[in-house]
Each structure stands twice: as structure tokens, then as C-alpha cells.
Coordinates of C-alpha atoms in Angstrom, one line a residue:
X17 CA 50.5 142.8 41.0
X18 CA 50.7 141.4 38.0
X19 CA 50.3 137.9 37.2
X20 CA 53.5 135.0 37.9
X21 CA 55.0 135.2 34.1
X22 CA 55.0 131.0 32.6
X23 CA 58.3 129.2 32.6
X24 CA 59.7 127.0 30.7
X25 CA 59.2 123.1 31.7
X26 CA 62.9 123.0 32.6
X27 CA 63.4 125.5 35.0
X28 CA 60.5 124.7 36.8
X29 CA 61.4 121.2 37.0
X30 CA 64.5 121.9 38.3
X31 CA 63.7 124.3 40.8
X32 CA 60.5 122.0 42.1
X33 CA 63.3 119.1 42.2
X34 CA 65.6 121.5 45.0
X35 CA 62.7 122.7 46.8
X36 CA 61.7 119.4 47.3
X37 CA 64.6 118.1 48.4
X38 CA 65.1 120.3 50.7
X39 CA 61.6 119.6 51.7
X40 CA 62.3 116.4 52.3
X41 CA 65.0 117.0 54.6
X42 CA 63.2 119.4 56.4
X43 CA 60.7 116.4 56.9
X44 CA 63.0 113.9 57.7
X45 CA 64.3 116.3 60.9
X46 CA 61.2 116.4 61.9
X47 CA 60.5 113.3 61.7
X48 CA 63.4 111.5 63.7
X49 CA 62.8 115.2 65.4
X50 CA 58.9 113.3 66.7
X51 CA 60.9 109.8 67.0
X52 CA 62.6 111.1 69.3
X53 CA 60.1 112.9 71.9
X54 CA 57.8 110.1 71.3
X55 CA 58.1 107.6 75.1
X56 CA 58.7 104.1 74.4
X57 CA 56.5 101.5 72.6
X58 CA 54.0 104.7 71.1
X59 CA 51.2 103.0 69.1
X60 CA 51.8 104.4 65.3
X61 CA 47.7 104.5 64.7
X62 CA 47.6 103.6 60.3
X63 CA 44.8 104.3 57.9
X64 CA 43.1 101.6 56.8
X65 CA 43.9 99.9 53.2
X66 CA 42.3 101.1 49.9
X67 CA 40.4 99.0 47.6
X68 CA 42.5 99.6 44.5
X69 CA 40.0 99.2 41.3
X70 CA 41.9 98.3 38.3
X71 CA 40.9 99.7 34.8
X72 CA 41.7 99.1 31.8
X73 CA 42.8 100.9 28.1
X74 CA 44.0 98.8 25.3
X75 CA 46.1 97.0 27.7
X76 CA 45.9 92.6 26.6
X77 CA 45.2 89.9 28.8
X78 CA 48.6 89.1 29.3
X79 CA 49.8 92.4 30.6
X80 CA 46.7 92.7 33.6
X81 CA 47.3 89.7 35.0
X82 CA 50.9 91.7 36.0
X83 CA 49.1 94.2 36.7
X84 CA 46.7 92.2 38.8
X85 CA 49.4 90.8 40.8
X86 CA 48.4 90.5 44.4
X87 CA 51.2 91.5 46.5
X88 CA 51.6 94.1 44.2
X89 CA 47.7 95.5 44.3
X90 CA 48.1 94.6 47.7
X91 CA 50.8 97.0 48.0
X92 CA 49.4 99.9 46.3
X93 CA 46.1 99.7 48.5
X94 CA 48.2 100.4 51.7
X95 CA 50.3 103.0 50.0
X96 CA 47.4 104.9 49.0
X97 CA 46.0 104.7 53.0
X98 CA 44.8 108.2 54.5
X99 CA 45.5 110.2 51.0
X100 CA 42.2 108.8 49.5
X101 CA 38.8 107.5 49.7
X102 CA 38.1 104.4 48.6
X103 CA 37.6 103.2 45.8
X104 CA 40.8 104.3 44.2
X105 CA 40.4 104.1 40.2
X106 CA 43.7 103.7 38.7
X107 CA 43.6 103.6 35.3
X108 CA 46.2 102.0 32.9
X109 CA 46.6 102.4 29.4
X110 CA 48.8 101.5 26.5
X111 CA 48.6 103.3 23.3
X112 CA 49.8 101.3 20.3
X113 CA 50.5 103.4 18.0
X114 CA 52.5 105.6 19.9
X115 CA 54.1 102.4 22.1
X116 CA 52.4 105.0 25.1
X117 CA 51.3 103.4 28.2
X118 CA 50.3 105.0 31.6
X119 CA 49.3 104.5 35.3
X120 CA 47.2 107.2 36.4
X121 CA 45.2 107.6 39.4
X122 CA 41.3 109.1 38.7
X123 CA 40.8 112.0 41.4
X124 CA 37.2 111.5 42.1
X125 CA 34.7 114.3 43.3
X126 CA 35.4 114.6 47.4
X127 CA 37.5 111.0 48.0
X128 CA 41.5 112.7 49.1
X129 CA 42.3 112.6 52.4
X130 CA 45.8 114.1 52.6
X131 CA 45.7 118.2 52.8
X132 CA 47.1 120.1 49.7
X133 CA 48.4 123.5 50.7
X134 CA 47.3 126.9 48.8
X135 CA 48.3 130.6 49.6
X136 CA 46.8 133.2 47.7
X137 CA 44.6 133.8 44.4
X138 CA 47.7 132.3 42.6
X139 CA 50.1 129.7 44.9
X140 CA 48.8 125.7 45.1
X141 CA 51.3 123.4 47.4
X142 CA 51.4 120.6 44.5
X143 CA 54.8 119.0 46.4
X144 CA 52.0 117.3 48.9
X145 CA 50.4 115.4 46.4
X146 CA 54.0 113.3 46.9
X147 CA 52.4 110.5 48.0
X148 CA 49.6 110.1 45.3
X149 CA 52.6 110.2 42.8
X150 CA 55.3 107.9 44.8
X151 CA 52.5 105.5 45.4
X152 CA 52.5 104.8 41.6
X153 CA 55.8 105.4 41.2
X154 CA 56.3 102.7 43.2
X155 CA 53.8 100.2 41.7
X156 CA 55.2 100.5 38.4
X157 CA 58.4 99.9 39.4
X158 CA 57.2 96.5 41.2
X159 CA 55.7 95.3 37.6
X160 CA 59.0 96.0 35.7
X161 CA 61.1 94.4 38.5
X162 CA 58.9 91.7 38.9
X163 CA 57.3 90.9 35.2
X164 CA 58.5 93.5 32.0
X165 CA 61.0 96.0 32.8
X166 CA 59.3 97.6 29.7
X167 CA 56.5 98.9 31.8
X168 CA 59.1 101.1 33.7
X169 CA 58.8 102.8 30.7
X170 CA 54.8 104.0 31.8
X171 CA 53.8 107.8 32.8
X172 CA 52.6 108.2 36.3
X173 CA 49.8 110.6 37.7
X174 CA 46.8 111.9 38.5
X175 CA 44.0 112.4 36.4
X176 CA 40.8 115.0 38.0
X177 CA 37.7 116.3 35.3
X178 CA 35.2 119.0 37.2
X179 CA 33.2 120.1 34.8
X180 CA 34.0 121.0 32.1
X181 CA 37.6 121.2 33.6
X182 CA 40.3 118.5 33.6
X183 CA 44.0 118.7 35.2
X184 CA 46.7 116.1 34.2
X185 CA 49.4 115.9 37.1
X186 CA 52.5 114.6 36.8
X187 CA 56.1 114.0 38.1
X188 CA 59.3 114.7 37.2
X189 CA 62.7 113.8 37.9
X190 CA 65.7 111.6 36.4
X191 CA 63.9 109.2 33.9
X192 CA 61.8 106.7 35.3
X193 CA 60.2 109.7 37.6
X194 CA 59.9 107.7 41.6
X195 CA 57.3 110.4 42.1
X196 CA 59.0 111.9 44.7
X197 CA 59.2 114.8 43.0
X198 CA 56.0 116.3 41.6
X199 CA 55.7 118.4 38.3
X200 CA 55.2 122.3 38.6
X201 CA 53.7 121.7 34.8
X202 CA 50.0 120.4 35.1
X203 CA 48.2 119.8 31.6
X204 CA 44.8 121.9 32.0
X205 CA 42.1 121.2 29.5
X206 CA 44.6 119.9 27.0
X207 CA 47.5 122.3 27.7
X208 CA 50.6 122.4 29.2
X209 CA 50.8 125.5 32.2
X210 CA 53.8 125.7 34.2
X211 CA 53.8 127.4 37.3
X212 CA 56.9 129.1 38.5
X213 CA 58.4 126.6 42.2
X214 CA 58.6 128.4 45.4
X215 CA 58.7 127.6 48.8
X216 CA 54.5 128.0 49.3
X217 CA 54.3 126.0 45.8
X218 CA 53.8 127.2 42.8
X219 CA 52.4 130.0 40.9
X220 CA 50.3 130.4 38.7
X221 CA 48.1 132.8 36.9
X222 CA 44.9 133.5 38.6
X223 CA 42.8 132.1 36.3
X224 CA 45.0 128.4 35.7
X225 CA 45.6 128.4 39.8
X226 CA 41.7 128.7 39.8
X227 CA 40.3 125.4 38.2
X228 CA 43.8 124.0 39.2
X229 CA 42.0 124.3 43.0
X230 CA 38.7 123.1 41.6
X231 CA 40.3 120.2 40.6
X232 CA 41.8 119.0 43.4
X233 CA 38.7 120.4 45.3
X234 CA 40.0 123.4 47.0

């Protein structure tokens, strides 16, 4: 079979948003069914909070204090529980030349705890990463609403380095993205590669999918 054609970012992201909404509705129905079936007073086990380590690049002292707010860091720690192993290294960067900021979780080898699906040698279920991007978006919005609204412009994402390869997974949707939809476009070794979203995940060229899987330890 020929490799799936590369699609435009706009087409890929629109398709990803539609599929993510369908998945959320299906999950809501499953959650409601599980709640209806659970015995009264059933105890829900929760994962322990994750140790969060903030790493700074280009961030001034004032904003370091904003991002270090104990309540916001504690909430991020709880949101990442069960998703990644401790410590969770959160890189907060600001480039004063481009006026661009970012908040990224650096996924260290073998620290991903949440499952990410694959199908064959082309499809990776990137949407499975949404709990992480949502946690980062909530943290960003908390800092923005409490201290400085300009922080809402910071991009969020998951970065991974494996051997000679690097991957950056981001979020899409109305600005600022709330993290609930993972972008079907991945920055692979510094180049944006957009796959074709489908019900099972995002289909890439097999060579690109192989790098993405390695970045996620799949």
C-alpha cells in the first residue's frame, strides 16, 4: 500500500478536532454508564501526585514567582498523576526576540505511564496524550488568570528526545488551545509533519511514524 499522503495543517487539525469531540462524547457515555453500574459509595483509587520540577529559560524573577505559585504547581502535580513518572520536568521558556513563550513537559525515557495506542506501522493515537496537554493548558491558564494574562499566549506541548531524534507534540483548537485536542502535526527532527487523522489515530508515513513511536517509547 502507498504511504498516506501528507495533508495540510488546517485540514489535519480540523479533522482531529472533529474526531476528538466524538471520542469525548463516547467517553462521557462510558463514564456515565460506569457510574450508573458502580455500587453506592464505591471508593475511587487515585494515583499519587507527581513531583514537578520547573526548568527556566529566559524567564525573569517576577514571572518565576508566578509560575512557582504553590497552589498552581500542586494542581499541576495532581493533574499529571498517573500520566508520567516523577519527576515531571516542565520547561518554561521565553524568547525576548520573538516574544514567544512555551510550557513543555519533557518526556524522559520510559516515564510515560498513560497508554498510547498504535495500529500497524503507520498509525499513532496521538489523542491519547490529551490528558497531559490538558494539564499543561490548565496550569498556563491558572498562571494567566491569577497573575499575567499575557501568559495565556504561551504554547504548550510535550517534547521528547530519543537518540538522534526529537519530537514535539502540541495542541490545536481555538486560541489559546485548551489542550483537549492533540495536534495531528508533530515537529519531527525540527520539521512539521502532518498526518491523516482517523478513528484509530493519526496515519503518518511509516518512517515518520517509527520516529514518533520511538519518541513515545512505543
